[in-house]
Amino acid sequence: PVIRIKAPKEGTIEFEDGVKGAMKFEANQVDDFVIARANGMPIYNFVVAIDDALMGMTDVLRGDDHLSNTPKQIVIYNALGFDVPKFYHIPMINNPQGKKLSKRDGAMDVM
């Protein structure tokens, strides 16, 4: 079986994004989400929150495609008693075809 974390069912999950400003998500939009697969492999949102906290990150920059992950990560920070860092969600960089630039695009100059 998978392992889930119990998320709050009432209230809001709020944070100030350094780029986008005040962000507010209804807690009932964040379900009891999976933090480890049935094979025991942890899920991204669980690992990244723990990694950021253990490394003492106070500021976290992520692509704006990860904005919807942030409430889940905040649930994890709070559940484990970690300080919640300041978040900055920055616009994605696109390749010449207009798709999200990724490491699969090879070594590409972005400047």
C-alpha atoms as a PDB file:
ATOM      1  CA  PRO A   1       0.000   0.000   0.000  1.00  0.00           C
ATOM      2  CA  VAL A   2       1.010   3.626  -0.490  1.00  0.00           C
ATOM      3  CA  ILE A   3       1.731   5.972   2.413  1.00  0.00           C
ATOM      4  CA  ARG A   4      -0.325   9.171   2.648  1.00  0.00           C
ATOM      5  CA  ILE A   5      -0.019  12.260   4.800  1.00  0.00           C
ATOM      6  CA  LYS A   6      -3.126  13.582   6.496  1.00  0.00           C
ATOM      7  CA  ALA A   7      -3.871  17.061   5.198  1.00  0.00           C
ATOM      8  CA  PRO A   8      -6.110  19.631   6.893  1.00  0.00           C
ATOM      9  CA  LYS A   9      -9.725  19.569   5.707  1.00  0.00           C
ATOM     10  CA  GLU A  10     -10.715  23.078   6.809  1.00  0.00           C
ATOM     11  CA  GLY A  11      -9.282  26.550   6.566  1.00  0.00           C
ATOM     12  CA  THR A  12      -6.719  27.832   4.109  1.00  0.00           C
ATOM     13  CA  ILE A  13      -3.086  27.295   3.277  1.00  0.00           C
ATOM     14  CA  GLU A  14      -1.535  30.692   2.672  1.00  0.00           C
ATOM     15  CA  PHE A  15       1.908  32.010   1.860  1.00  0.00           C
ATOM     16  CA  GLU A  16       3.500  35.107   0.418  1.00  0.00           C
ATOM     17  CA  ASP A  17       5.188  34.334  -2.888  1.00  0.00           C
ATOM     18  CA  GLY A  18       8.119  36.640  -3.576  1.00  0.00           C
ATOM     19  CA  VAL A  19       7.070  36.936  -7.241  1.00  0.00           C
ATOM     20  CA  LYS A  20       3.314  36.367  -7.331  1.00  0.00           C
ATOM     21  CA  GLY A  21       2.341  37.974  -4.011  1.00  0.00           C
ATOM     22  CA  ALA A  22      -0.216  36.615  -1.542  1.00  0.00           C
ATOM     23  CA  MET A  23      -1.286  33.054  -2.361  1.00  0.00           C
ATOM     24  CA  LYS A  24      -4.267  31.337  -0.766  1.00  0.00           C
ATOM     25  CA  PHE A  25      -5.485  27.768  -1.282  1.00  0.00           C
ATOM     26  CA  GLU A  26      -8.537  26.206   0.328  1.00  0.00           C
ATOM     27  CA  ALA A  27      -7.360  23.346   2.545  1.00  0.00           C
ATOM     28  CA  ASN A  28     -10.110  21.082   1.203  1.00  0.00           C
ATOM     29  CA  GLN A  29      -8.375  21.283  -2.216  1.00  0.00           C
ATOM     30  CA  VAL A  30      -5.375  19.426  -0.746  1.00  0.00           C
ATOM     31  CA  ASP A  31      -6.348  15.811  -0.147  1.00  0.00           C
ATOM     32  CA  ASP A  32      -4.555  13.218   1.983  1.00  0.00           C
ATOM     33  CA  PHE A  33      -1.836  12.903  -0.628  1.00  0.00           C
ATOM     34  CA  VAL A  34       0.660  10.126  -1.287  1.00  0.00           C
ATOM     35  CA  ILE A  35       4.169  10.666   0.124  1.00  0.00           C
ATOM     36  CA  ALA A  36       5.558   7.177  -0.696  1.00  0.00           C
ATOM     37  CA  ARG A  37       4.660   4.668  -3.392  1.00  0.00           C
ATOM     38  CA  ALA A  38       3.723   1.067  -2.615  1.00  0.00           C
ATOM     39  CA  ASN A  39       7.335   0.050  -3.294  1.00  0.00           C
ATOM     40  CA  GLY A  40       8.506   2.483  -0.587  1.00  0.00           C
ATOM     41  CA  MET A  41       9.922   5.068  -3.017  1.00  0.00           C
ATOM     42  CA  PRO A  42       9.156   8.574  -1.713  1.00  0.00           C
ATOM     43  CA  ILE A  43       7.273  11.090  -3.861  1.00  0.00           C
ATOM     44  CA  TYR A  44       8.764  14.412  -5.068  1.00  0.00           C
ATOM     45  CA  ASN A  45       6.762  16.714  -2.763  1.00  0.00           C
ATOM     46  CA  PHE A  46       7.822  14.744   0.321  1.00  0.00           C
ATOM     47  CA  VAL A  47      11.491  14.522  -0.617  1.00  0.00           C
ATOM     48  CA  VAL A  48      11.901  18.127  -1.719  1.00  0.00           C
ATOM     49  CA  ALA A  49      10.334  19.520   1.476  1.00  0.00           C
ATOM     50  CA  ILE A  50      12.582  17.394   3.690  1.00  0.00           C
ATOM     51  CA  ASP A  51      15.659  18.151   1.590  1.00  0.00           C
ATOM     52  CA  ASP A  52      15.010  21.917   1.714  1.00  0.00           C
ATOM     53  CA  ALA A  53      14.437  21.815   5.484  1.00  0.00           C
ATOM     54  CA  LEU A  54      17.487  19.680   6.305  1.00  0.00           C
ATOM     55  CA  MET A  55      19.690  21.896   4.135  1.00  0.00           C
ATOM     56  CA  GLY A  56      18.409  24.960   6.025  1.00  0.00           C
ATOM     57  CA  MET A  57      16.874  26.609   2.976  1.00  0.00           C
ATOM     58  CA  THR A  58      15.186  29.892   3.856  1.00  0.00           C
ATOM     59  CA  ASP A  59      14.315  30.850   0.277  1.00  0.00           C
ATOM     60  CA  VAL A  60      13.159  28.461  -2.453  1.00  0.00           C
ATOM     61  CA  LEU A  61      12.998  29.327  -6.160  1.00  0.00           C
ATOM     62  CA  ARG A  62      10.944  27.017  -8.355  1.00  0.00           C
ATOM     63  CA  GLY A  63       9.287  27.263 -11.723  1.00  0.00           C
ATOM     64  CA  ASP A  64       5.734  28.532 -11.667  1.00  0.00           C
ATOM     65  CA  ASP A  65       4.652  25.079 -12.830  1.00  0.00           C
ATOM     66  CA  HIS A  66       5.317  23.990  -9.213  1.00  0.00           C
ATOM     67  CA  LEU A  67       3.006  26.575  -7.650  1.00  0.00           C
ATOM     68  CA  SER A  68       0.248  23.985  -7.131  1.00  0.00           C
ATOM     69  CA  ASN A  69       2.731  21.715  -5.269  1.00  0.00           C
ATOM     70  CA  THR A  70       3.507  24.368  -2.666  1.00  0.00           C
ATOM     71  CA  PRO A  71       0.420  23.846  -0.450  1.00  0.00           C
ATOM     72  CA  LYS A  72       1.297  20.144  -0.205  1.00  0.00           C
ATOM     73  CA  GLN A  73       4.884  20.992   0.687  1.00  0.00           C
ATOM     74  CA  ILE A  74       3.654  23.405   3.364  1.00  0.00           C
ATOM     75  CA  VAL A  75       1.525  20.599   4.848  1.00  0.00           C
ATOM     76  CA  ILE A  76       4.698  18.481   5.028  1.00  0.00           C
ATOM     77  CA  TYR A  77       6.801  21.265   6.589  1.00  0.00           C
ATOM     78  CA  ASN A  78       4.116  21.830   9.231  1.00  0.00           C
ATOM     79  CA  ALA A  79       3.561  18.122   9.938  1.00  0.00           C
ATOM     80  CA  LEU A  80       7.277  17.607  10.551  1.00  0.00           C
ATOM     81  CA  GLY A  81       7.762  20.813  12.558  1.00  0.00           C
ATOM     82  CA  PHE A  82      10.012  22.473   9.971  1.00  0.00           C
ATOM     83  CA  ASP A  83      10.096  26.207   9.288  1.00  0.00           C
ATOM     84  CA  VAL A  84       8.324  27.082   6.037  1.00  0.00           C
ATOM     85  CA  PRO A  85      10.733  28.850   3.661  1.00  0.00           C
ATOM     86  CA  LYS A  86       9.957  31.878   1.534  1.00  0.00           C
ATOM     87  CA  PHE A  87       8.830  30.802  -1.946  1.00  0.00           C
ATOM     88  CA  TYR A  88       9.492  32.455  -5.295  1.00  0.00           C
ATOM     89  CA  HIS A  89       7.736  30.950  -8.320  1.00  0.00           C
ATOM     90  CA  ILE A  90       9.407  32.208 -11.468  1.00  0.00           C
ATOM     91  CA  PRO A  91       8.163  32.004 -15.070  1.00  0.00           C
ATOM     92  CA  MET A  92       9.311  29.065 -17.128  1.00  0.00           C
ATOM     93  CA  ILE A  93      11.970  29.406 -19.817  1.00  0.00           C
ATOM     94  CA  ASN A  94      10.768  28.035 -23.142  1.00  0.00           C
ATOM     95  CA  ASN A  95      12.759  26.471 -25.970  1.00  0.00           C
ATOM     96  CA  PRO A  96      12.521  27.839 -29.537  1.00  0.00           C
ATOM     97  CA  GLN A  97       9.440  25.649 -30.136  1.00  0.00           C
ATOM     98  CA  GLY A  98       7.648  27.311 -27.201  1.00  0.00           C
ATOM     99  CA  LYS A  99       7.827  24.224 -24.962  1.00  0.00           C
ATOM    100  CA  LYS A 100       9.165  24.243 -21.400  1.00  0.00           C
ATOM    101  CA  LEU A 101      12.963  24.122 -21.512  1.00  0.00           C
ATOM    102  CA  SER A 102      14.258  20.950 -19.929  1.00  0.00           C
ATOM    103  CA  LYS A 103      17.545  19.129 -19.575  1.00  0.00           C
ATOM    104  CA  ARG A 104      16.290  16.856 -22.343  1.00  0.00           C
ATOM    105  CA  ASP A 105      16.770  19.809 -24.723  1.00  0.00           C
ATOM    106  CA  GLY A 106      20.521  19.408 -24.271  1.00  0.00           C
ATOM    107  CA  ALA A 107      23.016  22.135 -23.504  1.00  0.00           C
ATOM    108  CA  MET A 108      21.201  25.264 -24.579  1.00  0.00           C
ATOM    109  CA  ASP A 109      22.293  28.846 -23.910  1.00  0.00           C
ATOM    110  CA  VAL A 110      19.494  30.703 -22.102  1.00  0.00           C
ATOM    111  CA  MET A 111      21.177  34.101 -22.062  1.00  0.00           C
END
